[in-house]
PDB file of C-alpha atoms in Angstrom:
ATOM      1  CA  MET A 177       0.000   0.000   0.000  1.00  0.00           C
ATOM      2  CA  ILE A 178       1.358   3.407  -1.006  1.00  0.00           C
ATOM      3  CA  PHE A 179       0.415   6.679   0.652  1.00  0.00           C
ATOM      4  CA  CYS A 180       1.603  10.265   0.592  1.00  0.00           C
ATOM      5  CA  SER A 181       1.574  13.091   3.122  1.00  0.00           C
ATOM      6  CA  ASN A 182       2.941  16.463   2.077  1.00  0.00           C
ATOM      7  CA  LYS A 183       5.963  15.454  -0.032  1.00  0.00           C
ATOM      8  CA  THR A 184       6.825  12.194   1.733  1.00  0.00           C
ATOM      9  CA  CYS A 185       5.780   8.765   0.443  1.00  0.00           C
ATOM     10  CA  PHE A 186       4.901   5.916   2.819  1.00  0.00           C
ATOM     11  CA  LEU A 187       4.951   2.277   1.738  1.00  0.00           C
ATOM     12  CA  PHE A 188       3.515  -0.630   3.732  1.00  0.00           C
ATOM     13  CA  ASP A 189       3.800  -4.305   2.806  1.00  0.00           C
ATOM     14  CA  VAL A 190       0.583  -5.891   4.132  1.00  0.00           C
ATOM     15  CA  PHE A 191       2.052  -9.406   3.817  1.00  0.00           C
ATOM     16  CA  THR A 192       5.301  -8.920   5.763  1.00  0.00           C
ATOM     17  CA  GLY A 193       4.598  -5.811   7.856  1.00  0.00           C
ATOM     18  CA  ILE A 194       7.611  -3.986   6.397  1.00  0.00           C
ATOM     19  CA  GLU A 195       7.075  -0.230   6.202  1.00  0.00           C
ATOM     20  CA  VAL A 196       9.330   2.519   4.870  1.00  0.00           C
ATOM     21  CA  SER A 197       9.104   6.254   4.247  1.00  0.00           C
ATOM     22  CA  SER A 198      10.871   8.281   1.600  1.00  0.00           C
ATOM     23  CA  PRO A 199      12.793  11.531   1.909  1.00  0.00           C
ATOM     24  CA  PRO A 200      10.755  14.545   0.738  1.00  0.00           C
ATOM     25  CA  LEU A 201      10.192  14.713  -2.991  1.00  0.00           C
ATOM     26  CA  PRO A 202      12.368  17.407  -4.635  1.00  0.00           C
ATOM     27  CA  VAL A 203       9.391  19.348  -5.994  1.00  0.00           C
ATOM     28  CA  ASP A 204       8.433  22.967  -5.444  1.00  0.00           C
ATOM     29  CA  GLU A 205       6.147  24.161  -2.662  1.00  0.00           C
ATOM     30  CA  ASN A 206       3.108  24.377  -4.954  1.00  0.00           C
ATOM     31  CA  THR A 207       3.183  20.684  -5.855  1.00  0.00           C
ATOM     32  CA  ARG A 208       0.992  18.210  -3.999  1.00  0.00           C
ATOM     33  CA  PHE A 209      -0.642  14.870  -4.679  1.00  0.00           C
ATOM     34  CA  CYS A 210      -3.995  14.305  -6.342  1.00  0.00           C
ATOM     35  CA  TYR A 211      -5.877  11.072  -5.424  1.00  0.00           C
ATOM     36  CA  GLY A 212      -2.988  10.103  -3.146  1.00  0.00           C
ATOM     37  CA  ILE A 213      -0.570   7.785  -4.948  1.00  0.00           C
ATOM     38  CA  ASP A 214      -1.833   4.938  -7.083  1.00  0.00           C
ATOM     39  CA  LEU A 215       0.093   2.021  -8.568  1.00  0.00           C
ATOM     40  CA  ILE A 216      -0.542   3.484 -11.993  1.00  0.00           C
ATOM     41  CA  ALA A 217      -2.163   6.883 -12.636  1.00  0.00           C
ATOM     42  CA  PRO A 218      -1.565   8.456 -16.058  1.00  0.00           C
ATOM     43  CA  LEU A 219      -1.883  12.039 -17.187  1.00  0.00           C
ATOM     44  CA  PRO A 220      -5.233  13.704 -18.010  1.00  0.00           C
ATOM     45  CA  LEU A 221      -7.088  12.687 -21.141  1.00  0.00           C
ATOM     46  CA  PRO A 222      -6.152  14.498 -24.365  1.00  0.00           C
ATOM     47  CA  GLY A 223      -7.823  17.878 -24.536  1.00  0.00           C
ATOM     48  CA  LEU A 224      -8.542  18.096 -20.804  1.00  0.00           C
ATOM     49  CA  PRO A 225      -6.670  20.663 -18.699  1.00  0.00           C
ATOM     50  CA  LEU A 226      -4.343  19.850 -15.835  1.00  0.00           C
ATOM     51  CA  PRO A 227      -6.346  20.061 -12.582  1.00  0.00           C
ATOM     52  CA  VAL A 228      -5.262  23.194 -10.724  1.00  0.00           C
ATOM     53  CA  VAL A 229      -6.413  24.661  -7.419  1.00  0.00           C
ATOM     54  CA  GLY A 230      -5.038  28.179  -7.016  1.00  0.00           C
ATOM     55  CA  ASN A 231      -1.319  27.932  -7.813  1.00  0.00           C
ATOM     56  CA  THR A 232      -1.146  24.259  -6.890  1.00  0.00           C
ATOM     57  CA  LYS A 233       0.394  21.763  -9.302  1.00  0.00           C
ATOM     58  CA  PHE A 234      -0.442  18.079  -8.988  1.00  0.00           C
ATOM     59  CA  CYS A 235       1.703  14.963  -8.877  1.00  0.00           C
ATOM     60  CA  TYR A 236      -0.238  12.204 -10.560  1.00  0.00           C
ATOM     61  CA  GLY A 237       0.931   8.886  -9.279  1.00  0.00           C
ATOM     62  CA  ALA A 238       3.611   6.304  -8.799  1.00  0.00           C
ATOM     63  CA  ALA A 239       4.719   2.769  -9.576  1.00  0.00           C
ATOM     64  CA  LEU A 240       6.574   0.340  -7.325  1.00  0.00           C
ATOM     65  CA  THR A 241       8.977  -1.870  -9.286  1.00  0.00           C
ATOM     66  CA  GLY A 242       8.937  -4.770  -6.817  1.00  0.00           C
ATOM     67  CA  PRO A 243       8.125  -5.875  -3.265  1.00  0.00           C
ATOM     68  CA  LEU A 244       9.960  -3.962  -0.555  1.00  0.00           C
ATOM     69  CA  ALA A 245      12.070  -7.004   0.366  1.00  0.00           C
ATOM     70  CA  SER A 246      13.127  -7.717  -3.242  1.00  0.00           C
ATOM     71  CA  PRO A 247      16.546  -6.714  -4.622  1.00  0.00           C
ATOM     72  CA  ASN A 248      16.834  -3.072  -5.750  1.00  0.00           C
ATOM     73  CA  PRO A 249      13.153  -1.993  -5.600  1.00  0.00           C
ATOM     74  CA  HIS A 250      12.386   1.564  -6.670  1.00  0.00           C
ATOM     75  CA  LEU A 251       9.421   3.865  -6.247  1.00  0.00           C
ATOM     76  CA  ILE A 252       8.776   5.878  -9.408  1.00  0.00           C
ATOM     77  CA  VAL A 253       6.707   9.039  -9.050  1.00  0.00           C
ATOM     78  CA  TYR A 254       5.611  11.031 -12.059  1.00  0.00           C
ATOM     79  CA  THR A 255       4.307  14.563 -12.393  1.00  0.00           C
ATOM     80  CA  LYS A 256       3.029  16.353 -15.469  1.00  0.00           C
ATOM     81  CA  SER A 257       6.575  16.833 -16.744  1.00  0.00           C
ATOM     82  CA  SER A 258       8.994  14.652 -14.762  1.00  0.00           C
ATOM     83  CA  ASN A 259       9.789  11.192 -13.397  1.00  0.00           C
ATOM     84  CA  PHE A 260      11.347  10.849  -9.943  1.00  0.00           C
ATOM     85  CA  PHE A 261      13.075   7.642  -8.788  1.00  0.00           C
ATOM     86  CA  TRP A 262      13.689   6.602  -5.177  1.00  0.00           C
ATOM     87  CA  PRO A 263      15.768   3.483  -4.391  1.00  0.00           C
ATOM     88  CA  ILE A 264      13.886   2.061  -1.384  1.00  0.00           C
ATOM     89  CA  GLY A 265      15.781   2.889   1.809  1.00  0.00           C
ATOM     90  CA  SER A 266      18.092   5.504   0.284  1.00  0.00           C
ATOM     91  CA  ASN A 267      18.316   9.165   1.292  1.00  0.00           C
ATOM     92  CA  SER A 268      17.642  10.872  -2.032  1.00  0.00           C
ATOM     93  CA  TRP A 269      15.588  10.947  -5.230  1.00  0.00           C
ATOM     94  CA  SER A 270      16.823  10.980  -8.833  1.00  0.00           C
ATOM     95  CA  LYS A 271      15.078  12.820 -11.644  1.00  0.00           C
ATOM     96  CA  CYS A 272      15.062  11.499 -15.203  1.00  0.00           C
ATOM     97  CA  SER A 273      12.462  11.936 -17.958  1.00  0.00           C
ATOM     98  CA  PRO A 274      12.168  11.577 -21.738  1.00  0.00           C
ATOM     99  CA  ARG A 275      12.068  14.839 -23.676  1.00  0.00           C
ATOM    100  CA  ASN A 276       8.474  14.337 -24.800  1.00  0.00           C
ATOM    101  CA  GLY A 277       7.045  13.982 -21.298  1.00  0.00           C
ATOM    102  CA  PRO A 278       7.186  11.543 -18.393  1.00  0.00           C
ATOM    103  CA  LEU A 279       6.631   7.808 -18.461  1.00  0.00           C
ATOM    104  CA  THR A 280       3.241   7.012 -16.941  1.00  0.00           C
ATOM    105  CA  LYS A 281       2.900   3.229 -17.349  1.00  0.00           C
ATOM    106  CA  PHE A 282       5.360   0.729 -15.907  1.00  0.00           C
ATOM    107  CA  VAL A 283       5.648  -3.069 -15.931  1.00  0.00           C
ATOM    108  CA  VAL A 284       8.302  -5.548 -14.850  1.00  0.00           C
ATOM    109  CA  PHE A 285       8.939  -8.020 -17.678  1.00  0.00           C
ATOM    110  CA  LYS A 286      11.665 -10.690 -17.556  1.00  0.00           C
ATOM    111  CA  ASP A 287      13.320  -8.907 -14.608  1.00  0.00           C
ATOM    112  CA  GLN A 288      13.509  -5.621 -16.504  1.00  0.00           C
ATOM    113  CA  VAL A 289      11.440  -2.488 -15.913  1.00  0.00           C
ATOM    114  CA  PHE A 290       9.699  -1.038 -18.990  1.00  0.00           C
ATOM    115  CA  GLY A 291       7.937   2.296 -19.177  1.00  0.00           C
ATOM    116  CA  MET A 292       5.640   3.963 -21.693  1.00  0.00           C
ATOM    117  CA  GLY A 293       4.470   7.542 -22.071  1.00  0.00           C
ATOM    118  CA  SER A 294       1.347   9.025 -23.600  1.00  0.00           C
ATOM    119  CA  ASP A 295       3.034   9.051 -27.035  1.00  0.00           C
ATOM    120  CA  ARG A 296       3.315   5.196 -26.964  1.00  0.00           C
ATOM    121  CA  ARG A 297       7.127   5.263 -27.053  1.00  0.00           C
ATOM    122  CA  LEU A 298       8.637   2.351 -25.120  1.00  0.00           C
ATOM    123  CA  PHE A 299      11.628   2.673 -22.783  1.00  0.00           C
ATOM    124  CA  MET A 300      13.767   0.269 -20.817  1.00  0.00           C
ATOM    125  CA  VAL A 301      14.387   1.710 -17.346  1.00  0.00           C
ATOM    126  CA  HIS A 302      17.879   1.000 -16.016  1.00  0.00           C
ATOM    127  CA  LEU A 303      17.792   1.337 -12.228  1.00  0.00           C
ATOM    128  CA  THR A 304      21.472   1.914 -11.493  1.00  0.00           C
ATOM    129  CA  LEU A 305      23.324   4.521  -9.412  1.00  0.00           C
ATOM    130  CA  GLN A 306      22.552   6.906 -12.260  1.00  0.00           C
ATOM    131  CA  ILE A 307      19.038   6.302 -13.635  1.00  0.00           C
ATOM    132  CA  HIS A 308      19.073   5.741 -17.391  1.00  0.00           C
ATOM    133  CA  LEU A 309      16.129   5.549 -19.805  1.00  0.00           C
ATOM    134  CA  GLN A 310      16.833   3.641 -23.001  1.00  0.00           C
ATOM    135  CA  GLU A 311      14.288   4.118 -25.778  1.00  0.00           C
ATOM    136  CA  ILE A 312      13.462   0.925 -27.639  1.00  0.00           C
ATOM    137  CA  PRO A 313      12.838   1.603 -31.349  1.00  0.00           C
ATOM    138  CA  VAL A 314       9.620  -0.236 -32.177  1.00  0.00           C
ATOM    139  CA  SER A 315       7.712  -0.334 -35.454  1.00  0.00           C
ATOM    140  CA  TRP A 316       4.050  -1.273 -35.864  1.00  0.00           C
ATOM    141  CA  GLY A 317       3.816  -4.509 -37.809  1.00  0.00           C
ATOM    142  CA  GLY A 318       7.133  -3.780 -39.491  1.00  0.00           C
ATOM    143  CA  ARG A 319       6.305  -0.247 -40.584  1.00  0.00           C
ATOM    144  CA  ASN A 320       8.288   2.574 -38.988  1.00  0.00           C
ATOM    145  CA  SER A 321       5.304   4.662 -38.030  1.00  0.00           C
ATOM    146  CA  MET A 322       3.766   5.549 -34.694  1.00  0.00           C
ATOM    147  CA  THR A 323       0.521   6.489 -36.445  1.00  0.00           C
ATOM    148  CA  GLU A 324      -0.602   2.935 -37.180  1.00  0.00           C
ATOM    149  CA  TRP A 325      -2.569   2.577 -33.966  1.00  0.00           C
ATOM    150  CA  HIS A 326      -4.191   5.373 -32.013  1.00  0.00           C
ATOM    151  CA  PRO A 327      -6.591   4.049 -29.370  1.00  0.00           C
ATOM    152  CA  ARG A 328      -8.032   6.610 -27.008  1.00  0.00           C
ATOM    153  CA  PHE A 329      -6.480   4.734 -24.067  1.00  0.00           C
ATOM    154  CA  ALA A 330      -3.736   2.107 -23.981  1.00  0.00           C
ATOM    155  CA  TRP A 331      -2.515  -0.184 -21.222  1.00  0.00           C
ATOM    156  CA  LEU A 332       0.843  -1.927 -20.852  1.00  0.00           C
ATOM    157  CA  VAL A 333       0.453  -5.441 -19.437  1.00  0.00           C
ATOM    158  CA  VAL A 334       2.443  -8.678 -19.107  1.00  0.00           C
ATOM    159  CA  CYS A 335       0.835 -11.996 -20.120  1.00  0.00           C
ATOM    160  CA  GLY A 336       3.256 -14.812 -19.331  1.00  0.00           C
ATOM    161  CA  ASP A 337       6.158 -14.456 -21.766  1.00  0.00           C
ATOM    162  CA  MET A 338       4.499 -11.642 -23.739  1.00  0.00           C
ATOM    163  CA  LEU A 339       4.695  -7.894 -23.176  1.00  0.00           C
ATOM    164  CA  LEU A 340       1.467  -6.420 -24.563  1.00  0.00           C
ATOM    165  CA  VAL A 341       0.017  -3.028 -25.274  1.00  0.00           C
ATOM    166  CA  VAL A 342      -3.784  -3.211 -25.187  1.00  0.00           C
ATOM    167  CA  GLY A 343      -6.239  -0.573 -26.326  1.00  0.00           C
ATOM    168  CA  CYS A 344      -9.674   0.097 -27.734  1.00  0.00           C
ATOM    169  CA  ARG A 345     -10.142   1.625 -31.147  1.00  0.00           C
ATOM    170  CA  SER A 346     -13.160   2.596 -33.191  1.00  0.00           C
ATOM    171  CA  ASP A 347     -13.890   1.041 -36.570  1.00  0.00           C
ATOM    172  CA  SER A 348     -14.583   3.404 -39.465  1.00  0.00           C
ATOM    173  CA  SER A 349     -16.683   0.711 -41.153  1.00  0.00           C
ATOM    174  CA  GLY A 350     -19.386   1.240 -38.536  1.00  0.00           C
ATOM    175  CA  THR A 351     -19.223  -2.257 -37.045  1.00  0.00           C
ATOM    176  CA  GLY A 352     -18.392  -0.863 -33.615  1.00  0.00           C
ATOM    177  CA  PRO A 353     -15.267  -0.451 -31.479  1.00  0.00           C
ATOM    178  CA  SER A 354     -13.131  -3.355 -30.390  1.00  0.00           C
ATOM    179  CA  PHE A 355     -10.199  -4.137 -28.127  1.00  0.00           C
ATOM    180  CA  GLU A 356      -6.889  -4.971 -29.767  1.00  0.00           C
ATOM    181  CA  ALA A 357      -3.570  -6.212 -28.385  1.00  0.00           C
ATOM    182  CA  TYR A 358      -0.047  -6.102 -29.768  1.00  0.00           C
ATOM    183  CA  HIS A 359       2.927  -8.025 -28.389  1.00  0.00           C
ATOM    184  CA  LEU A 360       6.538  -6.889 -28.456  1.00  0.00           C
ATOM    185  CA  ASP A 361       8.627  -8.955 -30.878  1.00  0.00           C
ATOM    186  CA  THR A 362      12.328  -8.370 -30.212  1.00  0.00           C
ATOM    187  CA  SER A 363      13.566 -10.940 -32.735  1.00  0.00           C
ATOM    188  CA  THR A 364      13.879  -8.241 -35.416  1.00  0.00           C
ATOM    189  CA  GLU A 365      15.755  -4.948 -35.629  1.00  0.00           C
ATOM    190  CA  PRO A 366      14.019  -2.702 -34.882  1.00  0.00           C
ATOM    191  CA  ALA A 367      11.590  -4.536 -32.618  1.00  0.00           C
ATOM    192  CA  LYS A 368       7.933  -4.741 -33.726  1.00  0.00           C
ATOM    193  CA  TRP A 369       4.515  -4.465 -32.149  1.00  0.00           C
ATOM    194  CA  VAL A 370       2.779  -7.481 -33.705  1.00  0.00           C
ATOM    195  CA  LYS A 371      -0.986  -7.848 -33.546  1.00  0.00           C
ATOM    196  CA  VAL A 372      -2.252 -10.632 -31.296  1.00  0.00           C
ATOM    197  CA  GLU A 373      -5.229 -12.496 -32.754  1.00  0.00           C
ATOM    198  CA  ARG A 374      -5.997 -14.448 -29.570  1.00  0.00           C
ATOM    199  CA  LEU A 375      -4.958 -14.225 -25.927  1.00  0.00           C
ATOM    200  CA  GLU A 376      -5.303 -18.020 -25.723  1.00  0.00           C
ATOM    201  CA  LYS A 377      -5.491 -18.959 -22.014  1.00  0.00           C
ATOM    202  CA  TRP A 378      -5.231 -15.364 -20.752  1.00  0.00           C
ATOM    203  CA  ALA A 379      -7.704 -12.674 -19.732  1.00  0.00           C
ATOM    204  CA  ILE A 380      -6.845  -9.026 -19.069  1.00  0.00           C
ATOM    205  CA  PHE A 381      -8.458  -6.713 -16.519  1.00  0.00           C
ATOM    206  CA  ILE A 382      -8.663  -2.953 -16.988  1.00  0.00           C
ATOM    207  CA  SER A 383     -10.667  -0.160 -15.374  1.00  0.00           C
ATOM    208  CA  ASN A 384     -11.996   3.187 -16.506  1.00  0.00           C
ATOM    209  CA  TYR A 385     -10.318   4.633 -13.426  1.00  0.00           C
ATOM    210  CA  LEU A 386      -6.921   5.112 -15.015  1.00  0.00           C
ATOM    211  CA  GLY A 387      -5.151   4.808 -11.666  1.00  0.00           C
ATOM    212  CA  VAL A 388      -5.838   1.058 -11.676  1.00  0.00           C
ATOM    213  CA  GLU A 389      -3.072  -1.056 -13.141  1.00  0.00           C
ATOM    214  CA  ALA A 390      -3.950  -3.450 -15.964  1.00  0.00           C
ATOM    215  CA  LEU A 391      -3.398  -7.053 -14.893  1.00  0.00           C
ATOM    216  CA  SER A 392      -3.551 -10.444 -16.590  1.00  0.00           C
ATOM    217  CA  CYS A 393      -4.939 -13.745 -15.336  1.00  0.00           C
ATOM    218  CA  MET A 394      -4.140 -17.224 -16.670  1.00  0.00           C
ATOM    219  CA  ASN A 395      -6.909 -19.821 -17.082  1.00  0.00           C
ATOM    220  CA  PRO A 396      -9.823 -17.649 -15.890  1.00  0.00           C
ATOM    221  CA  GLU A 397     -12.166 -20.612 -16.456  1.00  0.00           C
ATOM    222  CA  ARG A 398     -11.042 -21.838 -13.011  1.00  0.00           C
ATOM    223  CA  TRP A 399     -13.322 -19.240 -11.423  1.00  0.00           C
ATOM    224  CA  GLY A 400     -15.950 -19.084 -14.165  1.00  0.00           C
ATOM    225  CA  GLY A 401     -14.265 -16.482 -16.340  1.00  0.00           C
ATOM    226  CA  ARG A 402     -13.481 -16.506 -20.050  1.00  0.00           C
ATOM    227  CA  SER A 403     -10.128 -16.623 -21.825  1.00  0.00           C
ATOM    228  CA  ASN A 404      -9.272 -14.301 -24.738  1.00  0.00           C
ATOM    229  CA  CYS A 405     -11.275 -11.502 -23.119  1.00  0.00           C
ATOM    230  CA  VAL A 406     -10.654  -8.015 -21.811  1.00  0.00           C
ATOM    231  CA  TYR A 407     -12.595  -7.502 -18.584  1.00  0.00           C
ATOM    232  CA  CYS A 408     -13.719  -3.951 -17.911  1.00  0.00           C
ATOM    233  CA  TYR A 409     -14.977  -2.784 -14.536  1.00  0.00           C
ATOM    234  CA  ASP A 410     -16.752   0.550 -14.368  1.00  0.00           C
ATOM    235  CA  SER A 411     -16.965   1.500 -10.688  1.00  0.00           C
ATOM    236  CA  ARG A 412     -19.501   4.220 -11.466  1.00  0.00           C
ATOM    237  CA  SER A 413     -22.013   1.765 -12.935  1.00  0.00           C
ATOM    238  CA  GLY A 414     -20.873  -1.262 -10.908  1.00  0.00           C
ATOM    239  CA  HIS A 415     -20.769  -3.464 -14.024  1.00  0.00           C
ATOM    240  CA  LEU A 416     -18.101  -5.964 -15.036  1.00  0.00           C
ATOM    241  CA  VAL A 417     -18.191  -6.825 -18.741  1.00  0.00           C
ATOM    242  CA  ALA A 418     -16.017  -9.277 -20.729  1.00  0.00           C
ATOM    243  CA  PHE A 419     -15.177  -8.218 -24.292  1.00  0.00           C
ATOM    244  CA  GLU A 420     -13.684 -10.812 -26.611  1.00  0.00           C
ATOM    245  CA  LEU A 421     -10.429  -9.623 -28.156  1.00  0.00           C
ATOM    246  CA  GLY A 422     -10.815  -8.217 -31.667  1.00  0.00           C
ATOM    247  CA  LYS A 423     -14.583  -8.654 -31.844  1.00  0.00           C
ATOM    248  CA  PRO A 424     -16.804  -5.611 -32.580  1.00  0.00           C
ATOM    249  CA  LEU A 425     -18.961  -4.581 -29.667  1.00  0.00           C
ATOM    250  CA  LEU A 426     -22.628  -4.204 -30.479  1.00  0.00           C
ATOM    251  CA  GLY A 427     -25.863  -3.597 -28.604  1.00  0.00           C
ATOM    252  CA  ASP A 428     -25.750  -3.266 -24.836  1.00  0.00           C
ATOM    253  CA  ASP A 429     -22.083  -4.223 -24.667  1.00  0.00           C
ATOM    254  CA  ALA A 430     -21.143  -1.382 -27.023  1.00  0.00           C
ATOM    255  CA  THR A 431     -23.148   1.008 -24.862  1.00  0.00           C
ATOM    256  CA  TRP A 432     -21.226  -0.110 -21.794  1.00  0.00           C
ATOM    257  CA  LEU A 433     -17.945   0.276 -23.646  1.00  0.00           C
ATOM    258  CA  ARG A 434     -18.733   3.855 -24.675  1.00  0.00           C
ATOM    259  CA  ALA A 435     -19.630   4.663 -21.085  1.00  0.00           C
ATOM    260  CA  PHE A 436     -16.464   2.938 -19.906  1.00  0.00           C
ATOM    261  CA  ILE A 437     -14.103   4.696 -22.304  1.00  0.00           C
ATOM    262  CA  TYR A 438     -15.394   8.241 -21.868  1.00  0.00           C
ATOM    263  CA  VAL A 439     -15.949   8.345 -18.106  1.00  0.00           C
ATOM    264  CA  THR A 440     -12.994   9.878 -16.257  1.00  0.00           C
ATOM    265  CA  ARG A 441     -12.088  10.428 -12.640  1.00  0.00           C
ATOM    266  CA  LEU A 442     -11.200  14.095 -12.995  1.00  0.00           C
ATOM    267  CA  HIS A 443     -14.501  15.329 -11.556  1.00  0.00           C
ATOM    268  CA  ASP A 444     -14.544  17.072  -8.192  1.00  0.00           C
ATOM    269  CA  ASP A 445     -16.919  14.560  -6.625  1.00  0.00           C
ATOM    270  CA  HIS A 446     -14.378  11.760  -7.112  1.00  0.00           C
ATOM    271  CA  MET A 447     -11.188  13.528  -6.097  1.00  0.00           C
ATOM    272  CA  GLY A 448      -9.637  11.948  -3.013  1.00  0.00           C
ATOM    273  CA  MET A 449     -11.797   8.799  -3.100  1.00  0.00           C
ATOM    274  CA  VAL A 450     -10.199   5.370  -2.852  1.00  0.00           C
ATOM    275  CA  GLN A 451     -10.973   3.425  -6.025  1.00  0.00           C
ATOM    276  CA  PRO A 452     -11.213  -0.366  -6.592  1.00  0.00           C
ATOM    277  CA  THR A 453      -7.929  -1.985  -7.621  1.00  0.00           C
ATOM    278  CA  TRP A 454      -7.333  -5.371  -9.245  1.00  0.00           C
ATOM    279  CA  VAL A 455      -5.210  -7.691  -7.071  1.00  0.00           C
ATOM    280  CA  VAL A 456      -3.589 -10.902  -8.293  1.00  0.00           C
ATOM    281  CA  PRO A 457      -1.919 -12.712  -5.341  1.00  0.00           C
ATOM    282  CA  SER A 458       0.764 -14.347  -7.495  1.00  0.00           C
ATOM    283  CA  MET A 459       2.186 -10.936  -8.410  1.00  0.00           C
ATOM    284  CA  PHE A 460       3.394 -10.578  -4.815  1.00  0.00           C
ATOM    285  CA  SER A 461       5.287 -13.887  -4.674  1.00  0.00           C
TER     286      SER A 461
END
């Protein structure tokens, strides 16, 4: 569990009882936290202004790269323009960000931390004495263009031995929007985002509250779920809906999807509220 008071972050491991607190974040006096700190909390939606109260600027969220007792865990906090890195237990923060804006989505894949910003560029995060961000050149299906795929929202998620980017896009043919997934293929130079036709034995969970990390689950049939589906939970409506990957969404399901995609948590009546978060026990082992 991750909390913040003033400019200090507090982390508590509910399984082991370990708790730590960070040194103050090196941000100016007008910066404070919005929503507290979430595992993943990206920047505002395109076209929406940065929430401001008086002269206050907001930090948006943080990611923890591993359990507190694991080797070399870091807390990564991101603001509108910067990423801050704290090696757990150290006395100082480091600041390092791409030129085009901070990384807002983080996953640990094959013992390496990856980050992605709002422009869909992918970085490998080297957590050494001097933080280093290495951009990974990636083409879409072999074409060197970042314009091939522009979903309104995208999530970075690990499914077994695949690193995926998952998003929802509309279809100009009028058949309705659908969820799509692309996996990172590093066997070529440059690497490629290759479209995934089926998730096979996996299901993915996302939320319209963007502070909730996307998670994957293997063999969801064990608890009555469905493989090859993206599960969406809209806490405002209280509905959980499973959308089959790549299939157009029609009727009531399409209505739920539109409500899911366009509802945000930037309204005053939701600021400061604790939101539901997906939890997969195996991720803590």
